[in-house]
XYZ file of C-alpha atoms in Angstrom:
364
model
C -48.287 8.818 -12.733
C -46.128 7.699 -9.773
C -43.185 5.413 -10.535
C -42.175 3.347 -7.494
C -38.525 2.766 -6.639
C -37.779 -0.929 -7.108
C -34.445 -1.243 -5.326
C -31.299 0.524 -4.171
C -27.688 -0.665 -4.139
C -24.592 0.878 -2.585
C -20.846 0.242 -2.720
C -17.711 1.998 -1.479
C -14.348 2.294 -3.232
C -11.052 3.495 -1.750
C -8.850 4.966 -4.470
C -5.204 5.879 -3.789
C -4.003 9.358 -4.683
C -1.402 9.698 -7.426
C 1.050 11.179 -4.888
C 1.051 11.996 -1.151
C -1.259 14.931 -0.440
C -1.725 17.406 2.384
C -3.213 20.788 3.135
C -2.927 23.127 6.105
C -4.542 20.717 8.563
C -4.770 17.199 7.028
C -2.680 14.529 5.286
C -4.115 11.743 3.095
C -3.124 9.130 0.523
C -6.535 7.854 -0.641
C -10.112 9.010 -1.156
C -13.248 6.930 -0.608
C -16.199 7.226 -2.968
C -19.586 5.855 -1.878
C -21.647 5.028 -4.972
C -25.447 4.627 -4.922
C -27.674 3.298 -7.694
C -31.464 3.476 -7.525
C -33.658 1.368 -9.833
C -37.182 2.116 -11.105
C -39.131 1.097 -14.227
C -36.048 -0.280 -15.956
C -33.943 2.845 -15.381
C -31.013 3.455 -13.026
C -30.114 6.691 -11.285
C -26.546 7.091 -10.026
C -25.298 9.239 -7.173
C -22.198 9.392 -5.019
C -20.452 11.102 -2.152
C -16.860 11.343 -0.970
C -17.088 9.889 2.530
C -16.017 6.917 4.621
C -17.557 3.465 4.395
C -19.839 4.421 7.292
C -21.900 6.414 4.772
C -22.494 3.218 2.808
C -23.698 1.555 6.009
C -26.190 4.373 6.591
C -27.519 4.026 3.044
C -27.809 0.242 3.304
C -29.210 -0.005 6.828
C -31.239 3.189 7.233
C -32.196 4.715 3.864
C -32.903 1.797 1.545
C -36.184 0.900 3.237
C -37.197 4.580 3.314
C -36.695 4.995 -0.439
C -37.915 1.649 -1.781
C -41.504 1.871 -2.981
C -41.537 5.673 -2.984
C -42.360 7.702 -6.093
C -39.159 8.208 -8.086
C -40.552 11.206 -9.984
C -40.456 13.550 -6.957
C -36.933 13.587 -5.475
C -37.691 16.406 -2.976
C -40.388 14.233 -1.380
C -37.967 11.322 -1.042
C -35.386 13.743 0.378
C -37.900 14.817 3.029
C -38.587 11.163 3.838
C -34.878 10.552 4.422
C -34.385 13.672 6.541
C -37.308 12.691 8.768
C -36.116 9.087 9.064
C -32.639 9.958 10.419
C -33.795 12.197 13.275
C -32.248 9.979 15.955
C -29.012 9.315 14.067
C -27.719 12.903 14.024
C -28.054 14.480 10.610
C -24.790 16.435 10.079
C -21.735 14.503 8.951
C -21.854 10.943 7.647
C -25.661 10.788 7.641
C -25.924 13.961 5.534
C -23.364 12.545 3.102
C -25.382 9.334 2.794
C -28.559 11.311 2.087
C -26.637 13.374 -0.470
C -25.583 10.293 -2.443
C -29.135 8.935 -2.546
C -30.619 12.339 -3.403
C -28.221 12.768 -6.348
C -29.195 9.299 -7.578
C -32.893 10.161 -7.236
C -32.542 13.331 -9.320
C -30.606 11.428 -11.984
C -33.259 8.698 -11.984
C -36.100 11.201 -12.269
C -34.428 12.887 -15.247
C -33.810 9.543 -16.971
C -37.404 8.430 -16.415
C -38.578 11.608 -18.155
C -35.786 11.524 -20.781
C -34.544 14.957 -19.668
C -31.031 16.298 -19.133
C -30.395 16.879 -15.441
C -29.902 20.603 -16.044
C -33.401 20.833 -17.540
C -34.880 18.835 -14.664
C -33.270 21.289 -12.216
C -34.452 24.410 -14.057
C -31.180 25.721 -15.473
C -30.586 29.460 -15.635
C -27.043 29.119 -17.081
C -25.675 27.159 -20.025
C -22.301 26.456 -18.393
C -20.602 26.308 -14.997
C -17.319 28.255 -14.642
C -14.530 26.326 -12.910
C -11.231 26.937 -11.168
C -8.382 24.429 -11.033
C -7.748 23.239 -7.487
C -4.922 21.253 -5.940
C -1.539 22.783 -5.212
C -1.114 20.593 -2.142
C 1.389 21.537 0.555
C 3.065 18.158 -0.044
C 4.062 19.276 -3.557
C 7.476 20.761 -4.179
C 7.589 23.998 -6.142
C 8.176 22.250 -9.458
C 5.118 20.031 -9.151
C 3.039 22.922 -7.810
C 3.914 25.131 -10.757
C 3.439 22.382 -13.336
C -0.044 21.637 -12.034
C -1.214 25.246 -11.823
C 0.414 26.131 -15.134
C -1.221 23.094 -16.741
C -4.678 24.388 -15.855
C -3.837 27.746 -17.376
C -2.758 25.974 -20.578
C -6.174 24.241 -20.603
C -7.815 27.656 -20.649
C -8.825 27.731 -16.973
C -8.365 31.300 -15.806
C -8.516 30.652 -12.040
C -6.357 28.320 -9.915
C -6.119 27.503 -6.211
C -3.325 26.203 -4.003
C -3.058 25.050 -0.396
C -1.242 27.049 2.298
C -0.816 26.973 6.057
C 1.020 23.724 6.827
C 4.437 25.421 6.993
C 3.954 29.199 7.129
C 7.688 29.716 6.745
C 7.458 28.705 3.091
C 3.999 30.047 2.205
C 5.201 33.369 0.819
C 7.781 31.734 -1.461
C 5.290 29.125 -2.699
C 2.670 31.746 -3.526
C 5.268 33.859 -5.311
C 6.356 30.828 -7.346
C 2.742 30.088 -8.230
C 2.175 33.637 -9.431
C 5.231 33.456 -11.672
C 4.046 30.133 -13.118
C 0.530 31.300 -13.997
C 1.327 34.825 -15.137
C -0.327 38.101 -14.294
C -3.704 37.491 -15.931
C -4.799 34.341 -14.078
C -6.714 34.622 -10.823
C -4.846 33.075 -7.883
C -6.714 31.600 -4.896
C -5.328 30.203 -1.634
C -6.921 27.806 0.851
C -5.630 27.497 4.421
C -8.206 24.902 5.541
C -8.445 26.724 8.862
C -4.734 26.449 9.649
C -4.124 30.046 10.809
C -5.144 31.931 13.926
C -6.994 35.243 13.474
C -4.123 37.760 13.685
C -1.796 35.405 11.853
C -4.336 35.138 9.048
C -4.672 38.926 8.875
C -0.948 39.213 8.371
C -0.982 36.604 5.632
C -3.884 38.306 3.885
C -1.675 41.355 3.398
C 1.275 39.314 2.174
C -0.857 37.267 -0.214
C -2.346 40.460 -1.619
C 1.144 41.402 -2.810
C 0.791 38.526 -5.273
C -2.748 39.497 -6.334
C -4.451 36.683 -4.409
C -8.175 37.353 -4.775
C -9.677 34.441 -2.803
C -8.648 33.477 0.743
C -10.523 30.324 1.738
C -10.893 29.308 5.368
C -8.136 31.591 6.675
C -9.340 30.466 10.115
C -11.556 27.563 11.114
C -14.962 27.612 9.449
C -16.416 27.233 12.956
C -14.891 30.584 13.938
C -17.576 32.866 12.510
C -16.282 35.902 14.393
C -12.813 35.278 13.016
C -14.098 34.927 9.465
C -16.049 38.167 9.823
C -12.928 39.907 11.176
C -10.961 38.746 8.132
C -13.788 39.751 5.798
C -13.903 43.246 7.272
C -10.151 43.828 7.384
C -8.689 41.919 4.448
C -7.273 43.953 1.543
C -9.595 45.284 -1.130
C -10.109 42.769 -3.899
C -9.652 39.717 -1.649
C -12.754 37.624 -0.879
C -13.003 35.623 2.342
C -14.821 32.326 1.797
C -15.965 29.201 3.659
C -18.828 26.733 3.817
C -17.565 23.481 2.299
C -18.114 21.663 5.613
C -21.774 22.614 5.853
C -24.143 19.666 6.185
C -27.552 21.306 6.500
C -29.381 24.555 5.828
C -29.118 25.951 9.400
C -25.309 25.823 9.156
C -25.354 28.094 6.128
C -28.000 30.335 7.687
C -25.731 30.927 10.701
C -22.726 31.680 8.487
C -24.689 34.180 6.428
C -26.312 35.807 9.469
C -22.827 36.332 10.915
C -21.664 38.171 7.789
C -18.751 35.749 7.762
C -18.045 35.398 4.040
C -17.934 37.355 0.806
C -18.853 34.227 -1.158
C -20.454 31.113 0.339
C -19.321 27.590 -0.515
C -21.392 24.391 -0.527
C -20.630 20.776 -1.420
C -23.405 18.808 -3.153
C -22.032 15.526 -1.780
C -22.174 16.806 1.814
C -25.048 19.207 2.313
C -27.897 16.743 1.728
C -27.454 16.472 -2.021
C -28.910 18.419 -4.924
C -32.070 19.220 -2.987
C -29.959 20.613 -0.153
C -27.764 22.743 -2.437
C -30.819 24.280 -4.100
C -32.023 25.357 -0.652
C -28.617 26.910 0.088
C -28.839 28.668 -3.269
C -32.142 30.211 -2.198
C -30.463 31.611 0.943
C -27.839 33.251 -1.255
C -30.485 34.584 -3.636
C -32.237 36.295 -0.721
C -29.018 38.165 0.081
C -27.686 38.711 -3.435
C -24.588 36.741 -2.386
C -22.655 34.433 -4.688
C -22.403 30.682 -4.105
C -19.365 28.633 -5.133
C -19.681 24.860 -5.437
C -17.109 22.637 -3.762
C -15.712 19.676 -5.719
C -17.498 16.606 -7.230
C -17.381 18.369 -10.617
C -19.357 15.790 -12.615
C -22.444 16.433 -10.480
C -21.740 20.007 -9.465
C -21.443 21.144 -13.090
C -25.114 20.303 -13.618
C -26.273 21.778 -10.313
C -24.344 24.975 -10.966
C -26.440 25.747 -14.020
C -29.528 25.940 -11.766
C -28.024 28.414 -9.262
C -28.916 32.039 -9.932
C -26.010 33.533 -7.951
C -23.429 30.954 -9.028
C -19.800 32.152 -8.846
C -17.896 29.041 -9.935
C -17.054 25.401 -9.195
C -13.934 23.884 -7.670
C -12.356 21.564 -10.254
C -10.501 19.534 -7.620
C -7.579 17.374 -8.730
C -8.513 14.265 -6.700
C -12.158 14.242 -7.737
C -11.393 14.968 -11.394
C -9.066 11.968 -11.434
C -11.473 9.644 -9.587
C -14.499 10.586 -11.665
C -12.593 9.944 -14.895
C -11.652 6.531 -13.520
C -15.176 5.757 -12.294
C -17.404 6.969 -15.136
C -17.823 7.157 -18.866
C -19.423 10.366 -20.105
C -17.445 12.804 -17.956
C -17.437 16.502 -18.833
C -14.111 18.126 -19.682
C -13.096 21.787 -19.519
C -14.029 23.896 -22.520
C -12.579 27.215 -23.707
C -13.139 29.957 -21.185
C -12.666 27.581 -18.250
C -16.187 26.115 -18.079
C -17.967 22.771 -17.922
C -20.906 22.500 -20.304
C -23.472 19.789 -19.489
C -24.466 17.696 -22.489
C -28.148 18.323 -23.134
C -28.350 15.411 -25.539
C -28.082 12.989 -22.603
C -30.757 12.069 -20.090
C -29.816 12.624 -16.454
C -26.212 13.554 -15.759
C -25.005 11.305 -18.573
C -22.575 9.264 -16.470
C -22.185 5.478 -16.783
C -20.331 3.526 -14.106
C -17.139 1.707 -15.154
C -17.892 -1.280 -12.966
C -14.917 -3.403 -14.006
C -12.435 -0.572 -13.516
C -13.828 0.253 -10.056
C -14.099 -3.275 -8.682
C -10.396 -3.454 -7.834
C -10.871 -0.592 -5.357
C -14.043 -1.865 -3.661
C -13.953 -1.880 0.160
C -17.662 -2.197 1.037
């Protein structure tokens, strides 16, 4: 029986970082979370995205009317309604992030209405989602870098990632220090966030390989598909070239895959039109037998990852881990083997908003 959506509410919170942060191409000192709650039949579904306050405006002004009154038990149908409604707004970017937040809330609501864990609602094929620790910002000195990466290893996380590319003169020394801190048996990833040019990136691929770097993310801009393919074809054996975190819709990922640009695709559930969007990206990967790695938002992505056949792992990103622990009760924490295991005793994703704790950071 259909269950109509009663109402939708949205808020935005700007949360300062715990220290200045930067990567190869950006500098920031806060992160904005846009939080959506959808109400139906006495239940509340919660979703969110990491975006500017403009995403909250899109939800409030453009999507609320589209969702209200629609059947809450069929999130893909509501997703299609939203995608059709934003035709004249321009879907990629802020609009896609707004849809993502609402779509996540709709899936959580549907699972709560049916008293199901979100992983069951999504059709899980895995019990757990493997993670890698991610941070290692270029703004960190070597001591802080090594403490952070080494801390993840102590937690049992066997993969860690650091940022490179802001100051190439120090990249080799920083990567060498990271390798010493994590030991020989931990996988080491680097992320340039598109900071290098093609031939420069090729040179760095060889130097990073000397320290057993096995994952080179966005060595060049993710818009440079030819450059990514060049790196994929010529990088050292054992080093995967990856990109995709800035994808906002299925055609973006189709183009990247058609170009043969990556060894492993990335997608962000809070950007690429939500859970419904990520499942479509997963189908593209399934058709090619190519792995998909989820980007950030671990408290949602951990559930989605269990439903992806060709899942590689999930980015356990320092900023989002910290924010989600501040924002929610019921967060998942790393378990032995470096995994997140969704709690199947809870309906939906199991998160409850800490409204009082968040209110201090509210900006919209």
